């Protein structure tokens, strides 16, 4: 039986209004760049990137964002209490009027305060078919386990690791010729498709979350 208390609705009141993305990253930024490319090519018509934030000074994704002329911010997290660092992020994201926070290889756990600041508005891409293989080195975990099907998951972020409601998944076969590296490369291709698709779906506002189930409404 469905509990109405567990239903969350998409929050886009005006679908013609651009949804402003805040991207959080720590490294190479290929998922961020795929999103940026899809926006540039009008494949993500109702979103724009408001700011790209890194917690690592020499993150390649941060330089790439600067090269694209996007607003960027650097908040080095190393050695700082999580709550203090996250307060800076919250202020920065609010200052840029961000609607959706997209984790794109952001290698730091978020505080409960951060999650609460953007309820059902934080997305992540993870390189496994969750709930299998959460955490680090998911592709290596999947390869070592000997799975025959691997993939990626775009999901909402909650207070538990790689755990929030699943928006969509893309699966690929694990080939006999694969090693963990080739498998990760092929999963990454799927991530670049899946993340933009998930952002488009959420940005449409045409969805409900019932319990753990993300349900797209028909006219999205
Ligand atoms: C991706 O594999 C993503 O699934 C995981 O971190 C990696 C980030 O890669 N969360 P990139 O920085 O987007 O290239």
Short mmCIF file of C-alpha atoms and ligand atoms in Angstrom, two decimals:
data_model
loop_
_atom_site.label_atom_id
_atom_site.label_comp_id
_atom_site.label_asym_id
_atom_site.label_seq_id
_atom_site.Cartn_x
_atom_site.Cartn_y
_atom_site.Cartn_z
CA UNK A 1 0.00 0.00 0.00
CA UNK A 2 1.36 3.42 -0.94
CA UNK A 3 1.83 5.91 1.84
CA UNK A 4 1.10 9.50 0.88
CA UNK A 5 3.67 10.58 3.48
CA UNK A 6 6.39 9.03 1.33
CA UNK A 7 5.49 10.90 -1.85
CA UNK A 8 7.75 13.71 -3.01
CA UNK A 9 6.87 15.60 -6.16
CA UNK A 10 9.09 17.33 -8.68
CA UNK A 11 9.43 20.96 -7.77
CA UNK A 12 9.60 22.71 -11.10
CA UNK A 13 6.58 24.99 -11.03
CA UNK A 14 7.38 26.61 -14.35
CA UNK A 15 8.81 24.09 -16.85
CA UNK A 16 9.86 26.94 -19.16
CA UNK A 17 12.16 28.32 -16.50
CA UNK A 18 15.80 27.22 -16.78
CA UNK A 19 16.90 24.94 -13.96
CA UNK A 20 20.22 26.12 -12.60
CA UNK A 21 22.80 23.39 -11.94
CA UNK A 22 25.52 23.53 -9.33
CA UNK A 23 28.22 21.00 -10.24
CA UNK A 24 30.46 19.61 -7.50
CA UNK A 25 33.62 17.80 -8.56
CA UNK A 26 37.03 16.74 -7.31
CA UNK A 27 38.84 15.36 -10.35
CA UNK A 28 38.94 14.99 -14.12
CA UNK A 29 35.34 16.13 -14.65
CA UNK A 30 34.33 14.04 -17.65
CA UNK A 31 30.73 13.77 -16.42
CA UNK A 32 30.60 17.54 -15.96
CA UNK A 33 31.99 18.03 -19.48
CA UNK A 34 29.40 15.65 -20.93
CA UNK A 35 26.64 17.69 -19.26
CA UNK A 36 28.17 20.94 -20.53
CA UNK A 37 28.43 19.52 -24.05
CA UNK A 38 24.83 18.37 -24.03
CA UNK A 39 23.69 21.81 -22.89
CA UNK A 40 25.76 23.43 -25.63
CA UNK A 41 24.26 21.09 -28.23
CA UNK A 42 20.72 21.86 -27.01
CA UNK A 43 20.21 18.30 -25.82
CA UNK A 44 19.39 19.61 -22.34
CA UNK A 45 17.16 22.53 -23.25
CA UNK A 46 15.83 23.47 -19.84
CA UNK A 47 19.01 23.60 -17.75
CA UNK A 48 22.04 25.83 -17.40
CA UNK A 49 25.21 25.52 -15.34
CA UNK A 50 25.18 28.16 -12.62
CA UNK A 51 28.50 27.27 -10.99
CA UNK A 52 31.17 24.56 -10.93
CA UNK A 53 32.67 24.00 -7.50
CA UNK A 54 35.77 21.95 -6.71
CA UNK A 55 37.15 20.91 -3.35
CA UNK A 56 40.54 20.12 -4.92
CA UNK A 57 42.76 22.93 -6.22
CA UNK A 58 44.25 21.11 -9.18
CA UNK A 59 41.12 19.25 -10.31
CA UNK A 60 41.18 19.03 -14.11
CA UNK A 61 37.41 19.58 -14.13
CA UNK A 62 37.87 22.97 -12.47
CA UNK A 63 40.34 24.15 -15.14
CA UNK A 64 38.03 22.83 -17.85
CA UNK A 65 35.12 24.82 -16.38
CA UNK A 66 37.25 27.98 -16.37
CA UNK A 67 38.26 27.33 -19.99
CA UNK A 68 34.56 27.14 -20.87
CA UNK A 69 34.01 30.51 -19.21
CA UNK A 70 31.69 29.10 -16.55
CA UNK A 71 31.46 30.54 -13.04
CA UNK A 72 33.74 28.48 -10.78
CA UNK A 73 34.59 28.30 -7.10
CA UNK A 74 37.28 26.49 -5.15
CA UNK A 75 36.79 25.47 -1.53
CA UNK A 76 39.67 23.26 -0.47
CA UNK A 77 38.22 20.73 1.94
CA UNK A 78 41.38 18.98 3.10
CA UNK A 79 41.81 19.37 6.84
CA UNK A 80 38.58 21.29 7.35
CA UNK A 81 35.67 20.09 9.48
CA UNK A 82 32.97 18.72 7.19
CA UNK A 83 30.25 20.98 8.59
CA UNK A 84 32.31 24.16 8.04
CA UNK A 85 33.26 23.21 4.51
CA UNK A 86 29.69 22.29 3.64
CA UNK A 87 28.36 25.60 4.99
CA UNK A 88 30.63 27.37 2.48
CA UNK A 89 29.27 25.16 -0.30
CA UNK A 90 25.67 25.82 0.70
CA UNK A 91 26.26 29.58 0.73
CA UNK A 92 27.99 29.45 -2.67
CA UNK A 93 25.24 27.32 -4.24
CA UNK A 94 22.52 29.55 -2.81
CA UNK A 95 24.41 32.64 -3.96
CA UNK A 96 24.30 31.26 -7.50
CA UNK A 97 20.59 30.44 -7.12
CA UNK A 98 21.14 26.75 -7.79
CA UNK A 99 18.06 24.54 -8.26
CA UNK A 100 19.78 21.19 -8.66
CA UNK A 101 23.11 20.07 -7.21
CA UNK A 102 24.94 17.53 -9.39
CA UNK A 103 27.77 15.53 -7.85
CA UNK A 104 30.18 14.68 -10.65
CA UNK A 105 33.06 12.78 -9.13
CA UNK A 106 32.84 14.74 -5.87
CA UNK A 107 35.01 12.63 -3.58
CA UNK A 108 33.77 13.76 -0.22
CA UNK A 109 30.85 12.71 1.94
CA UNK A 110 28.21 15.38 2.44
CA UNK A 111 27.06 16.46 5.89
CA UNK A 112 23.43 15.97 6.98
CA UNK A 113 23.12 19.78 6.93
CA UNK A 114 24.05 19.86 3.25
CA UNK A 115 21.54 17.13 2.38
CA UNK A 116 18.84 18.96 4.34
CA UNK A 117 19.63 22.23 2.55
CA UNK A 118 18.68 20.73 -0.85
CA UNK A 119 15.99 18.11 -0.14
CA UNK A 120 15.53 15.81 -3.16
CA UNK A 121 17.61 18.27 -5.18
CA UNK A 122 21.00 16.52 -5.12
CA UNK A 123 21.91 14.04 -7.87
CA UNK A 124 24.83 11.66 -8.25
CA UNK A 125 26.17 9.29 -10.88
CA UNK A 126 27.70 6.04 -9.63
CA UNK A 127 29.59 3.52 -11.80
CA UNK A 128 27.68 0.39 -10.78
CA UNK A 129 24.17 -0.98 -10.85
CA UNK A 130 23.21 -0.01 -7.31
CA UNK A 131 22.62 -1.39 -4.75
CA UNK A 132 25.51 -3.58 -5.91
CA UNK A 133 28.98 -2.20 -5.30
CA UNK A 134 28.52 1.14 -3.54
CA UNK A 135 31.59 3.11 -2.49
CA UNK A 136 34.99 3.43 -4.09
CA UNK A 137 36.32 1.45 -7.07
CA UNK A 138 32.87 0.17 -7.98
CA UNK A 139 33.98 -1.01 -11.43
CA UNK A 140 36.87 -3.01 -9.94
CA UNK A 141 34.52 -4.43 -7.32
CA UNK A 142 32.09 -5.54 -10.04
CA UNK A 143 34.87 -7.01 -12.18
CA UNK A 144 36.41 -8.91 -9.25
CA UNK A 145 32.99 -10.25 -8.26
CA UNK A 146 32.60 -11.69 -11.73
CA UNK A 147 29.28 -10.09 -12.63
CA UNK A 148 28.11 -10.58 -16.21
CA UNK A 149 26.20 -7.30 -16.38
CA UNK A 150 27.58 -3.98 -15.14
CA UNK A 151 26.55 -0.35 -15.58
CA UNK A 152 25.83 2.91 -13.88
CA UNK A 153 23.15 4.49 -11.73
CA UNK A 154 21.89 8.07 -11.61
CA UNK A 155 20.24 8.64 -8.27
CA UNK A 156 19.18 11.17 -5.70
CA UNK A 157 21.54 11.65 -2.80
CA UNK A 158 20.39 11.03 0.75
CA UNK A 159 22.31 10.76 4.01
CA UNK A 160 23.55 7.22 3.24
CA UNK A 161 26.34 6.34 0.82
CA UNK A 162 25.18 5.76 -2.80
CA UNK A 163 21.70 5.08 -1.50
CA UNK A 164 18.99 7.57 -2.57
CA UNK A 165 16.10 6.88 -4.95
CA UNK A 166 17.24 5.63 -8.36
CA UNK A 167 16.34 7.86 -11.32
CA UNK A 168 17.72 5.61 -14.05
CA UNK A 169 20.30 2.95 -14.77
CA UNK A 170 22.15 1.86 -17.91
CA UNK A 171 23.53 -1.66 -18.19
CA UNK A 172 26.24 -3.21 -20.34
CA UNK A 173 27.49 -6.79 -20.62
CA UNK A 174 30.85 -7.63 -19.10
CA UNK A 175 32.91 -9.11 -21.93
CA UNK A 176 35.26 -12.07 -21.63
CA UNK A 177 37.96 -9.81 -23.02
CA UNK A 178 37.38 -7.10 -20.38
CA UNK A 179 39.71 -6.10 -17.62
CA UNK A 180 38.67 -3.66 -14.91
CA UNK A 181 40.06 -0.75 -16.92
CA UNK A 182 38.20 -1.51 -20.16
CA UNK A 183 35.04 -2.19 -18.18
CA UNK A 184 35.34 1.18 -16.42
CA UNK A 185 35.86 2.92 -19.78
CA UNK A 186 32.73 1.38 -21.25
CA UNK A 187 30.71 2.19 -18.11
CA UNK A 188 31.92 5.80 -18.36
CA UNK A 189 30.41 6.10 -21.84
CA UNK A 190 27.07 5.07 -20.31
CA UNK A 191 27.50 7.50 -17.41
CA UNK A 192 27.84 10.38 -19.82
CA UNK A 193 24.50 9.46 -21.40
CA UNK A 194 22.71 8.52 -18.18
CA UNK A 195 23.56 11.63 -16.17
CA UNK A 196 22.23 14.11 -18.70
CA UNK A 197 19.12 11.99 -19.21
CA UNK A 198 18.52 11.89 -15.45
CA UNK A 199 19.03 15.65 -15.16
CA UNK A 200 16.58 16.25 -17.99
CA UNK A 201 13.99 14.06 -16.33
CA UNK A 202 14.34 15.69 -12.92
CA UNK A 203 14.52 19.19 -14.39
CA UNK A 204 11.20 18.56 -16.11
CA UNK A 205 9.62 18.42 -12.66
CA UNK A 206 7.36 15.68 -14.00
CA UNK A 207 8.05 12.99 -11.45
CA UNK A 208 7.09 11.58 -8.08
CA UNK A 209 9.09 9.67 -5.53
CA UNK A 210 7.04 7.02 -3.74
CA UNK A 211 9.09 5.41 -1.02
CA UNK A 212 12.28 4.53 -2.91
CA UNK A 213 10.57 4.48 -6.30
CA UNK A 214 11.19 7.32 -8.76
CA UNK A 215 8.25 7.54 -11.14
CA UNK A 216 8.31 9.69 -14.26
CA UNK A 217 4.98 11.20 -15.20
CA UNK A 218 3.79 10.46 -18.70
CA UNK A 219 4.11 13.94 -20.21
CA UNK A 220 7.79 14.46 -19.29
C1 LIG B 1 32.73 8.59 -12.29
O1 LIG B 1 33.04 7.26 -12.53
C2 LIG B 1 31.48 8.70 -11.45
O2 LIG B 1 30.59 7.66 -11.68
C3 LIG B 1 32.02 8.61 -10.05
O3 LIG B 1 33.23 9.31 -10.08
C4 LIG B 1 33.77 9.26 -11.40
C5 LIG B 1 34.00 10.68 -11.82
O4 LIG B 1 34.57 10.77 -13.09
N1 LIG B 1 31.08 9.13 -9.10
P1 LIG B 1 34.65 12.17 -13.82
O5 LIG B 1 35.40 13.11 -12.89
O6 LIG B 1 33.26 12.64 -14.05
O7 LIG B 1 35.39 11.91 -15.07
#
